[in-house]
């Protein structure tokens, strides 16, 4: 790693170790790989002279001898033989089905009975049950005094995973044949009386024979008069649209937020304003009544680098945030306005604050901003007062503005955090030679730092050596230091169904609206400046794009998995050019924020 960095800085013509010719090697997929994808790519290398054949067919290779061909997979085991001259590698890839396995005879499929965990709902809400059994069976559920028929369901399409968007293959997947019997049975019912209804009993009848099997999740109906109150105990409670990590994130809940519990599912709690949160992130407040608050006057105060707006409440309530061009919208739930006076101090960010009671128990505040670019925000409770901190613009000095972006001190006073992706035991993607992403991200982060320091910026690094740094620690560093911007440096790869041989280019990823402009600008600048292919700009729910305290962008600077682009990624003569383009792009973006 240090050797490559030294070559880059000295500008010698000695080849990078990542380029050195190796014997036949396949670095991906790993041994006995299992996948649900209908194809797989092999990443590897061999000496550049001669042919590499896979199952008797010659494959394309880069000038240095690297390869990444894709092959279709049949369900079950797939055997591949990779040969180069007298060298040979045997690879077994098993494709598993995404469809449920139907049982034989009178039985339910293993682990198919749902709900599989304890659930609690409000009176009158639908409780739905599911099972997988042989087609043409009769299935029902007995719960308390009800018998609920479960009817056979056909499904004409499946939805692919979110990662399918990365390969432009996220369209619904038709079943073949459409509407085919899959042995899936579902049914729903309601219950009005509060109480513990116990475990559902699933009944299956087929060819005149019947069996009964207890479900694994108990069903309870909550009493509206005895609802629990949950208080968020983590610094930023992760609120979601549903009861698992598969569901989308909502605005994090500040520590101390309180809401009524109106449902449970396994380890998840449903809150009255519409979000779910893990039970481990809240505590139940003994003897509390459902939290509701009035709000009256509002005021602001200017602190170093930010304007804080104070919302005095009777109880800490749930909140959501939405950013858009020149607007920041805050919504308070379980809140009713009695507002007559708002005092807003003059500040460099906010031009006007508008508010309205948009629904019973829901008050919305819209901050009209003086600039289109937003620079970060934070929400916290001080007692029962919600404090919204909006960061002031981070601009280059007036002296620099009066000169040019090429001024050696053009970024004086600007704090920038650089994150070298992965590190330590977290190696990241692997190139055809086995050279790891964690090594090249550190090289690039150090080179970018040098260029930014030359421009007068203050630069922080999440790591300066090959060591483990957790995602939580990286995010905490951003939130603590509050740099003007945070850039996470990565190199890309693809899910199994991707076309590794032909997919390449620069990608930029953002999450909060305040980071969109930076992501687009850097992507376009680097692509144009260096003549690189574009992979695209993506909204993506990533740990290093989620920080709301500063505009945070993740850059995927090229594909480790692409045989040709890998040679560019690891070329010690090209790395300084990319670093300079990144630093220049950052500088130009700041100058565009006049």
Coordinates of C-alpha atoms in Angstrom, one line a residue:
X1 CA 0.0 0.0 0.0
X2 CA 2.7 2.5 1.0
X3 CA 4.8 1.4 -2.0
X4 CA 2.0 2.3 -4.4
X5 CA 1.5 5.7 -2.7
X6 CA 5.2 6.4 -3.0
X7 CA 5.2 5.6 -6.7
X8 CA 2.3 7.9 -7.2
X9 CA 4.0 10.8 -5.5
X10 CA 7.3 10.2 -7.1
X11 CA 5.8 9.8 -10.6
X12 CA 8.1 6.9 -11.6
X13 CA 7.3 4.6 -14.4
X14 CA 7.6 1.4 -12.3
X15 CA 4.5 -0.7 -12.5
X16 CA 2.1 -0.8 -9.6
X17 CA 2.0 -4.1 -7.7
X18 CA -1.7 -4.3 -8.6
X19 CA -0.6 -4.6 -12.3
X20 CA 2.0 -7.3 -11.8
X21 CA 1.4 -10.5 -13.8
X22 CA 0.1 -13.4 -11.7
X23 CA -0.6 -17.0 -12.3
X24 CA -4.2 -17.9 -13.2
X25 CA -6.4 -16.6 -10.3
X26 CA -10.1 -16.2 -9.8
X27 CA -10.9 -13.9 -6.8
X28 CA -14.7 -13.9 -7.2
X29 CA -16.9 -15.8 -6.7
X30 CA -15.6 -17.4 -3.5
X31 CA -15.6 -21.2 -3.0
X32 CA -19.0 -22.9 -3.0
X33 CA -20.8 -19.6 -3.6
X34 CA -24.6 -19.5 -3.3
X35 CA -26.7 -16.9 -5.0
X36 CA -30.3 -16.2 -6.1
X37 CA -29.1 -14.4 -9.2
X38 CA -29.7 -15.9 -12.6
X39 CA -26.1 -15.2 -13.6
X40 CA -22.7 -14.8 -12.1
X41 CA -19.5 -13.0 -13.1
X42 CA -15.9 -14.3 -12.5
X43 CA -13.3 -11.8 -11.6
X44 CA -9.7 -12.8 -12.0
X45 CA -6.4 -12.6 -13.9
X46 CA -3.8 -14.6 -15.8
X47 CA -0.6 -13.7 -17.7
X48 CA -1.6 -11.5 -20.7
X49 CA -0.3 -13.9 -23.3
X50 CA -2.4 -16.8 -24.4
X51 CA -6.1 -17.6 -23.8
X52 CA -8.2 -18.1 -20.7
X53 CA -11.1 -20.5 -21.4
X54 CA -14.2 -21.1 -19.2
X55 CA -15.9 -24.5 -19.8
X56 CA -14.0 -24.6 -23.1
X57 CA -15.0 -21.1 -24.3
X58 CA -12.4 -18.3 -24.7
X59 CA -13.2 -15.2 -22.7
X60 CA -12.3 -11.5 -23.3
X61 CA -9.5 -10.0 -21.2
X62 CA -7.9 -6.6 -20.6
X63 CA -4.5 -5.7 -21.9
X64 CA -3.0 -6.7 -18.6
X65 CA -4.8 -10.0 -18.7
X66 CA -7.7 -9.4 -16.3
X67 CA -11.2 -10.8 -16.9
X68 CA -14.8 -10.5 -15.6
X69 CA -17.1 -12.5 -17.9
X70 CA -20.7 -13.4 -16.9
X71 CA -22.4 -16.7 -17.2
X72 CA -26.0 -17.8 -16.9
X73 CA -26.9 -20.1 -13.9
X74 CA -29.3 -22.9 -13.7
X75 CA -31.1 -23.7 -10.5
X76 CA -29.0 -25.9 -8.3
X77 CA -25.3 -26.6 -8.7
X78 CA -23.3 -25.1 -11.6
X79 CA -19.8 -26.3 -12.3
X80 CA -17.2 -24.2 -14.1
X81 CA -13.7 -25.0 -15.2
X82 CA -11.3 -22.0 -15.8
X83 CA -8.1 -22.9 -17.7
X84 CA -5.0 -21.0 -18.7
X85 CA -2.4 -23.2 -20.4
X86 CA -1.6 -26.0 -17.9
X87 CA -3.3 -24.2 -15.0
X88 CA -6.9 -24.9 -13.9
X89 CA -9.4 -23.7 -11.4
X90 CA -12.7 -25.5 -10.5
X91 CA -15.6 -23.3 -9.3
X92 CA -19.0 -24.4 -8.0
X93 CA -21.8 -21.9 -7.9
X94 CA -25.2 -22.9 -6.5
X95 CA -28.3 -20.9 -7.6
X96 CA -31.1 -21.1 -5.0
X97 CA -34.7 -20.4 -5.8
X98 CA -36.5 -17.4 -4.5
X99 CA -39.8 -19.3 -4.6
X100 CA -41.1 -21.2 -1.6
X101 CA -40.6 -24.9 -1.5
X102 CA -43.9 -26.7 -1.6
X103 CA -44.3 -29.5 0.9
X104 CA -45.1 -33.1 -0.1
X105 CA -48.5 -34.3 1.0
X106 CA -50.4 -33.2 4.1
X107 CA -48.1 -30.6 5.6
X108 CA -47.3 -26.9 5.8
X109 CA -44.0 -25.6 4.4
X110 CA -41.3 -25.2 7.0
X111 CA -41.4 -21.7 8.7
X112 CA -44.2 -20.6 6.3
X113 CA -46.9 -19.8 9.0
X114 CA -47.3 -16.0 9.5
X115 CA -47.3 -14.0 11.6
X116 CA -44.1 -15.7 12.8
X117 CA -43.7 -13.3 15.8
X118 CA -46.0 -11.9 18.5
X119 CA -48.1 -9.0 17.2
X120 CA -50.4 -6.5 18.9
X121 CA -52.9 -4.3 17.1
X122 CA -55.6 -1.8 17.8
X123 CA -59.2 -2.9 17.9
X124 CA -60.8 -3.2 14.4
X125 CA -57.4 -3.4 12.6
X126 CA -56.8 -6.2 10.1
X127 CA -54.8 -9.1 11.3
X128 CA -53.5 -11.1 8.4
X129 CA -52.4 -14.8 8.3
X130 CA -50.4 -16.7 5.7
X131 CA -49.3 -20.3 5.0
X132 CA -47.7 -22.3 2.2
X133 CA -49.1 -25.7 1.5
X134 CA -49.9 -28.0 -1.4
X135 CA -52.2 -26.5 -4.1
X136 CA -55.8 -27.5 -4.0
X137 CA -55.8 -27.8 -0.2
X138 CA -58.3 -26.2 2.2
X139 CA -56.6 -23.9 4.8
X140 CA -58.0 -21.9 7.7
X141 CA -57.0 -20.4 11.0
X142 CA -58.8 -20.7 14.3
X143 CA -58.2 -17.7 16.6
X144 CA -60.2 -17.3 19.8
X145 CA -63.8 -17.8 18.6
X146 CA -63.2 -17.1 14.9
X147 CA -62.4 -19.4 12.0
X148 CA -60.7 -17.4 9.3
X149 CA -60.5 -19.0 5.8
X150 CA -57.1 -18.7 4.0
X151 CA -57.6 -18.5 0.3
X152 CA -55.1 -19.5 -2.4
X153 CA -53.3 -16.5 -3.8
X154 CA -51.7 -16.0 -7.2
X155 CA -49.0 -13.5 -7.8
X156 CA -48.1 -12.6 -11.4
X157 CA -44.9 -10.6 -10.6
X158 CA -42.1 -10.4 -8.0
X159 CA -40.2 -7.3 -7.1
X160 CA -36.4 -7.4 -7.3
X161 CA -34.2 -6.2 -4.5
X162 CA -33.3 -2.5 -4.2
X163 CA -29.8 -3.3 -5.6
X164 CA -31.4 -4.1 -8.9
X165 CA -31.4 -0.4 -9.6
X166 CA -27.6 -0.5 -9.8
X167 CA -27.8 -2.8 -12.8
X168 CA -30.8 -1.1 -14.4
X169 CA -32.8 -4.3 -13.9
X170 CA -35.4 -3.2 -11.3
X171 CA -38.5 -3.9 -13.3
X172 CA -41.0 -6.3 -11.8
X173 CA -40.2 -10.0 -12.6
X174 CA -43.0 -11.9 -14.3
X175 CA -43.8 -15.3 -12.9
X176 CA -43.6 -18.1 -15.4
X177 CA -46.3 -19.0 -16.0
X178 CA -48.2 -15.9 -14.8
X179 CA -50.6 -16.6 -12.0
X180 CA -49.2 -20.1 -11.5
X181 CA -50.3 -21.9 -8.4
X182 CA -47.7 -21.4 -5.7
X183 CA -49.4 -22.9 -2.7
X184 CA -49.6 -19.6 -1.0
X185 CA -52.7 -19.0 1.2
X186 CA -53.7 -15.8 2.9
X187 CA -56.6 -14.4 4.9
X188 CA -57.4 -11.5 7.2
X189 CA -59.8 -10.7 10.0
X190 CA -60.5 -8.1 12.7
X191 CA -61.1 -8.3 16.4
X192 CA -62.8 -5.6 18.5
X193 CA -62.4 -6.8 22.1
X194 CA -59.0 -6.1 23.8
X195 CA -57.2 -9.0 25.1
X196 CA -54.6 -11.8 24.5
X197 CA -56.0 -14.0 21.8
X198 CA -53.2 -16.5 22.0
X199 CA -51.6 -18.6 19.3
X200 CA -53.5 -19.1 16.0
X201 CA -54.2 -22.7 15.1
X202 CA -53.7 -23.4 11.4
X203 CA -55.9 -26.1 9.9
X204 CA -55.0 -27.9 6.6
X205 CA -57.3 -30.4 4.8
X206 CA -56.2 -32.3 1.7
X207 CA -57.8 -35.3 0.1
X208 CA -60.1 -35.9 3.0
X209 CA -57.3 -35.7 5.6
X210 CA -56.7 -32.9 8.1
X211 CA -53.9 -31.6 10.3
X212 CA -53.6 -28.7 12.8
X213 CA -50.5 -26.8 13.6
X214 CA -50.0 -23.9 16.1
X215 CA -48.5 -20.7 14.8
X216 CA -45.4 -19.2 16.5
X217 CA -46.7 -15.6 17.0
X218 CA -49.3 -14.7 19.6
X219 CA -52.0 -12.2 18.7
X220 CA -53.1 -9.4 21.1
X221 CA -55.6 -6.6 20.8
X222 CA -54.6 -3.4 22.6
X223 CA -57.0 -1.5 24.9
X224 CA -57.4 2.1 23.7
X225 CA -57.8 3.1 27.4
X226 CA -54.5 1.4 28.4
X227 CA -52.0 2.3 25.7
X228 CA -48.4 2.5 26.6
X229 CA -46.2 5.5 26.0
X230 CA -42.7 5.0 24.6
X231 CA -39.7 7.4 25.1
X232 CA -36.8 7.4 22.7
X233 CA -33.6 6.6 24.6
X234 CA -31.1 6.6 21.8
X235 CA -29.5 9.8 20.5
X236 CA -31.3 9.5 17.2
X237 CA -34.0 6.9 17.2
X238 CA -34.2 5.1 13.8
X239 CA -37.8 5.5 12.7
X240 CA -39.0 3.4 9.7
X241 CA -42.1 2.9 7.5
X242 CA -42.5 -0.7 8.7
X243 CA -41.4 -3.3 11.3
X244 CA -38.1 -4.4 9.9
X245 CA -34.8 -3.0 8.5
X246 CA -36.2 -3.7 5.0
X247 CA -38.5 -0.7 5.4
X248 CA -37.4 2.9 4.6
X249 CA -36.0 5.3 7.1
X250 CA -37.9 8.3 8.3
X251 CA -36.6 11.4 10.1
X252 CA -34.6 10.2 13.1
X253 CA -36.4 10.9 16.4
X254 CA -34.4 13.1 18.9
X255 CA -33.7 11.5 22.2
X256 CA -36.5 12.1 24.6
X257 CA -39.3 12.1 22.0
X258 CA -42.5 10.5 23.3
X259 CA -45.3 8.9 21.5
X260 CA -48.2 6.4 22.1
X261 CA -47.6 2.8 21.3
X262 CA -50.4 1.6 19.0
X263 CA -48.9 -1.7 17.8
X264 CA -46.1 -4.2 18.2
X265 CA -44.6 -6.8 15.9
X266 CA -41.7 -8.9 17.2
X267 CA -38.9 -6.5 18.3
X268 CA -40.6 -3.5 16.7
X269 CA -43.0 -0.9 18.2
X270 CA -45.5 1.2 16.2
X271 CA -45.9 4.8 17.2
X272 CA -49.1 6.8 16.9
X273 CA -47.7 9.3 14.3
X274 CA -47.1 6.5 11.8
X275 CA -43.5 5.2 12.3
X276 CA -42.0 2.0 13.6
X277 CA -39.0 1.8 15.9
X278 CA -37.0 -1.0 17.5
X279 CA -38.2 -1.7 21.1
X280 CA -34.5 -1.5 22.2
X281 CA -34.4 2.2 21.2
X282 CA -37.3 3.2 23.5
X283 CA -38.4 2.7 27.1
X284 CA -42.0 2.4 28.3
X285 CA -42.9 5.3 30.6
X286 CA -44.9 4.0 33.6
X287 CA -48.3 5.6 34.1
X288 CA -48.0 8.0 31.3
X289 CA -51.0 9.2 29.3
X290 CA -50.8 9.7 25.5
X291 CA -48.5 12.6 24.8
X292 CA -50.1 15.7 23.4
X293 CA -48.8 19.3 23.4
X294 CA -49.8 22.9 22.8
X295 CA -47.3 25.3 21.2
X296 CA -47.4 29.1 21.6
X297 CA -44.6 31.5 20.9
X298 CA -41.5 30.6 19.0
X299 CA -38.1 32.4 19.0
X300 CA -34.6 32.1 17.5
X301 CA -31.1 32.7 18.7
X302 CA -27.9 33.1 16.8
X303 CA -25.0 30.9 17.9
X304 CA -21.6 30.3 16.4
X305 CA -22.1 29.1 12.8
X306 CA -25.8 28.5 13.1
X307 CA -29.3 29.8 13.9
X308 CA -31.2 27.9 16.6
X309 CA -35.0 28.0 16.6
X310 CA -36.7 27.1 19.9
X311 CA -40.1 25.4 20.0
X312 CA -41.3 25.3 23.6
X313 CA -43.6 22.3 24.1
X314 CA -45.4 20.6 27.0
X315 CA -43.9 17.2 26.1
X316 CA -41.3 16.1 23.5
X317 CA -43.3 15.1 20.4
X318 CA -42.3 13.2 17.3
X319 CA -41.0 15.2 14.3
X320 CA -40.3 14.9 10.6
X321 CA -38.1 17.1 8.3
X322 CA -38.3 17.7 4.6
X323 CA -35.8 19.8 2.6
X324 CA -36.3 21.3 -0.8
X325 CA -34.9 24.2 -2.8
X326 CA -34.8 27.3 -0.5
X327 CA -37.1 25.6 2.0
X328 CA -36.8 23.6 5.1
X329 CA -40.0 22.1 6.5
X330 CA -40.4 20.8 10.1
X331 CA -43.6 19.0 11.2
X332 CA -44.6 18.5 14.8
X333 CA -47.0 15.6 15.6
X334 CA -49.5 15.4 18.5
X335 CA -49.3 19.2 18.7
X336 CA -51.9 21.9 18.5
X337 CA -51.0 25.6 17.9
X338 CA -52.0 28.5 20.1
X339 CA -49.3 30.6 18.4
X340 CA -49.7 34.4 18.2
X341 CA -46.0 35.6 18.2
X342 CA -42.8 34.4 16.5
X343 CA -39.6 36.2 17.0
X344 CA -37.0 35.5 14.4
X345 CA -33.6 37.2 14.8
X346 CA -31.9 38.6 11.7
X347 CA -29.5 35.9 10.3
X348 CA -27.7 35.0 7.1
X349 CA -29.9 31.9 6.4
X350 CA -33.6 32.5 7.1
X351 CA -35.7 35.0 5.2
X352 CA -39.1 34.1 6.7
X353 CA -40.9 31.5 8.8
X354 CA -44.4 30.4 7.8
X355 CA -46.6 27.9 9.8
X356 CA -50.0 26.2 9.6
X357 CA -52.0 23.6 11.4
X358 CA -52.2 21.2 8.5
X359 CA -54.3 18.6 10.3
X360 CA -55.6 18.0 13.9
X361 CA -52.5 17.4 16.0
X362 CA -50.1 18.3 13.2
X363 CA -48.3 21.6 12.9
X364 CA -46.0 22.4 10.0
X365 CA -43.3 25.1 9.9
X366 CA -41.7 26.2 6.6
X367 CA -38.5 28.1 6.7
X368 CA -38.0 30.2 3.5
X369 CA -34.2 30.4 3.0
X370 CA -32.0 33.1 1.5
X371 CA -29.8 30.6 -0.3
X372 CA -30.7 27.5 -2.3
X373 CA -27.8 25.5 -0.7
X374 CA -28.4 24.2 2.8
X375 CA -25.5 23.4 5.0
X376 CA -26.8 21.0 7.6
X377 CA -29.2 20.8 10.6
X378 CA -29.6 19.2 13.9
X379 CA -32.6 18.4 16.1
X380 CA -32.5 17.9 19.9
X381 CA -34.6 18.3 22.9
X382 CA -33.6 20.5 25.8
X383 CA -36.1 19.4 28.4
X384 CA -39.4 19.8 26.6
X385 CA -38.1 22.5 24.2
X386 CA -37.3 21.3 20.7
X387 CA -34.2 23.0 19.4
X388 CA -33.7 23.1 15.6
X389 CA -30.2 24.2 14.6
X390 CA -29.7 25.4 11.0
X391 CA -26.1 25.8 10.0
X392 CA -25.0 29.1 8.3
X393 CA -23.5 29.0 4.9
X394 CA -19.9 27.9 4.6
X395 CA -18.4 30.2 1.9
X396 CA -14.9 30.9 0.7
X397 CA -13.4 34.2 1.9
X398 CA -14.3 37.5 0.1
X399 CA -10.6 37.9 -0.8
X400 CA -10.7 34.5 -2.6
X401 CA -13.9 35.4 -4.3
X402 CA -12.3 38.5 -5.7
X403 CA -9.4 36.5 -7.1
X404 CA -10.2 33.0 -8.6
X405 CA -10.7 29.4 -7.6
X406 CA -7.1 28.8 -8.6
X407 CA -5.8 31.0 -5.8
X408 CA -3.5 28.9 -3.7
X409 CA -5.5 29.9 -0.6
X410 CA -8.9 29.7 -2.3
X411 CA -10.3 27.3 0.4
X412 CA -8.9 29.1 3.4
X413 CA -11.2 28.7 6.4
X414 CA -13.1 25.8 4.9
X415 CA -13.2 22.5 6.9
X416 CA -13.5 19.3 4.8
X417 CA -13.7 15.7 6.0
X418 CA -12.4 12.9 3.8
X419 CA -13.4 9.3 4.5
X420 CA -11.2 6.6 3.0
X421 CA -13.7 3.8 2.6
X422 CA -13.3 0.4 4.4
X423 CA -10.1 -0.5 6.2
X424 CA -8.7 -3.2 8.5
X425 CA -10.8 -6.3 8.3
X426 CA -13.4 -4.5 6.2
X427 CA -11.6 -4.9 2.8
X428 CA -14.3 -3.6 0.4
X429 CA -14.3 -4.8 -3.2
X430 CA -11.6 -6.8 -4.8
X431 CA -10.0 -6.2 -8.2
X432 CA -9.0 -9.0 -10.6
X433 CA -5.6 -9.5 -9.0
X434 CA -7.0 -9.6 -5.4
X435 CA -5.9 -6.0 -4.8
X436 CA -8.4 -4.5 -2.3
X437 CA -10.6 -1.4 -2.4
X438 CA -9.5 -0.4 1.2
X439 CA -5.9 0.2 -0.1
X440 CA -6.7 2.4 -3.1
X441 CA -9.3 4.4 -1.1
X442 CA -6.6 5.3 1.4
X443 CA -4.2 6.3 -1.3
X444 CA -6.7 8.5 -3.0
X445 CA -7.9 10.1 0.2
X446 CA -4.3 11.1 1.1
X447 CA -3.7 12.5 -2.4
X448 CA -6.9 14.5 -2.3
X449 CA -6.0 15.8 1.1
X450 CA -2.6 17.1 -0.2
X451 CA -4.4 19.0 -3.0
X452 CA -6.9 20.5 -0.6
X453 CA -4.3 21.5 1.9
X454 CA -2.5 23.3 -1.0
X455 CA -5.7 25.3 -1.4
X456 CA -5.8 26.3 2.2
X457 CA -8.5 24.0 3.4
X458 CA -8.5 22.4 6.8
X459 CA -8.8 18.6 6.2
X460 CA -9.8 15.9 8.5
X461 CA -9.4 12.1 7.8
X462 CA -11.5 9.3 9.3
X463 CA -8.4 7.0 9.0
X464 CA -4.8 7.5 7.9
X465 CA -3.8 3.8 8.0
X466 CA -5.1 0.4 7.4
X467 CA -7.3 -0.1 10.4
X468 CA -10.9 -0.8 11.3
X469 CA -13.1 2.3 11.7
X470 CA -16.8 1.5 12.2
X471 CA -19.5 3.3 10.2
X472 CA -20.9 4.6 13.5
X473 CA -17.5 6.2 14.4
X474 CA -17.1 7.8 11.0
X475 CA -20.6 9.3 11.2
X476 CA -19.9 10.5 14.8
X477 CA -16.7 12.2 13.5
X478 CA -18.8 14.1 10.9
X479 CA -21.4 15.1 13.5
X480 CA -18.7 16.2 16.0
X481 CA -16.4 18.2 13.7
X482 CA -19.2 19.7 11.5
X483 CA -17.1 20.2 8.4
X484 CA -18.5 22.3 5.6
X485 CA -18.7 19.1 3.5
X486 CA -17.9 15.4 4.0
X487 CA -16.7 13.2 1.1
X488 CA -16.5 9.4 1.4
X489 CA -14.1 7.9 -1.2
X490 CA -14.9 4.4 -2.6
X491 CA -14.5 2.2 -5.6
X492 CA -17.3 0.1 -7.0
X493 CA -18.4 -3.4 -7.7
X494 CA -21.7 -5.0 -8.7
X495 CA -24.2 -7.6 -7.4
X496 CA -24.0 -11.0 -8.9
X497 CA -26.4 -10.3 -11.7
X498 CA -24.4 -7.3 -12.9
X499 CA -22.3 -7.1 -16.1
X500 CA -18.9 -6.6 -14.5
X501 CA -17.1 -6.8 -17.8
X502 CA -18.9 -3.8 -19.3
X503 CA -20.0 -1.7 -16.4
X504 CA -17.7 1.2 -15.5
X505 CA -17.6 4.8 -14.6
X506 CA -17.8 7.5 -12.0
X507 CA -20.8 7.4 -9.6
X508 CA -22.0 9.8 -6.9
X509 CA -24.4 9.1 -4.1
X510 CA -26.4 11.4 -1.8
X511 CA -29.3 11.1 0.7
X512 CA -30.2 14.4 2.2
X513 CA -31.4 17.1 -0.2
X514 CA -28.6 19.4 1.0
X515 CA -26.0 17.1 -0.5
X516 CA -27.7 16.8 -4.0
X517 CA -26.0 19.8 -5.6
X518 CA -22.5 18.7 -4.4
X519 CA -23.0 15.1 -5.7
X520 CA -24.2 16.2 -9.1
X521 CA -21.5 18.9 -9.4
X522 CA -18.6 16.6 -8.5
X523 CA -19.8 13.8 -10.7
X524 CA -20.2 16.1 -13.7
X525 CA -16.9 17.9 -13.1
X526 CA -14.8 14.7 -12.8
X527 CA -16.4 13.0 -15.8
X528 CA -15.8 16.1 -18.0
X529 CA -12.4 17.0 -16.6
X530 CA -10.9 13.5 -17.0
X531 CA -13.1 12.2 -19.8
X532 CA -14.3 9.3 -17.7
X533 CA -17.5 7.3 -18.3
X534 CA -20.5 8.1 -16.1
X535 CA -22.1 5.5 -13.9
X536 CA -24.6 8.0 -12.7
X537 CA -25.9 10.0 -9.7
X538 CA -28.0 8.1 -7.1
X539 CA -30.1 8.8 -4.1
X540 CA -29.0 6.1 -1.7
X541 CA -29.6 5.2 1.9
X542 CA -25.9 4.7 3.0
X543 CA -24.4 5.3 6.4
X544 CA -21.9 7.9 5.0
X545 CA -24.6 9.8 3.0
X546 CA -27.2 9.9 5.8
X547 CA -25.5 12.5 8.2
X548 CA -27.8 15.6 8.3
X549 CA -25.2 17.8 10.1
X550 CA -23.4 18.5 6.9
X551 CA -23.7 17.9 3.1
X552 CA -22.3 14.4 2.8
X553 CA -21.6 12.6 -0.5
X554 CA -20.1 9.2 -1.3
X555 CA -18.1 8.9 -4.5
X556 CA -17.6 5.7 -6.3
X557 CA -14.6 6.6 -8.5
X558 CA -14.5 3.6 -10.7
X559 CA -15.1 -0.2 -10.7
X560 CA -12.7 -2.6 -9.1
X561 CA -14.7 -5.3 -10.9
X562 CA -14.1 -3.9 -14.4
X563 CA -10.9 -5.4 -15.9
X564 CA -10.0 -2.3 -17.9
X565 CA -11.1 0.3 -15.4
X566 CA -9.2 -1.5 -12.7
X567 CA -6.0 -0.8 -14.5
X568 CA -6.8 2.9 -14.5
X569 CA -7.9 2.8 -10.9
X570 CA -4.6 1.4 -9.7
X571 CA -2.3 3.3 -12.2
X572 CA 0.1 5.4 -10.0
X573 CA 0.4 7.9 -12.9
X574 CA -3.4 8.4 -13.1
X575 CA -4.2 8.6 -9.4
X576 CA -2.7 12.1 -8.9
X577 CA -4.8 13.4 -11.9
X578 CA -8.0 12.0 -10.3
X579 CA -7.1 13.5 -6.9
X580 CA -6.5 16.9 -8.5
X581 CA -9.8 16.7 -10.3
X582 CA -11.6 15.9 -7.1
X583 CA -10.0 18.8 -5.2
X584 CA -10.6 21.2 -8.1
X585 CA -14.2 20.1 -8.3
X586 CA -14.7 20.7 -4.6
X587 CA -13.2 24.2 -5.0
X588 CA -15.3 25.1 -8.0
X589 CA -18.4 24.0 -6.2
X590 CA -17.7 26.3 -3.3
X591 CA -17.1 29.2 -5.7
X592 CA -20.5 28.4 -7.3
X593 CA -22.1 29.1 -3.9
X594 CA -21.6 32.9 -4.1

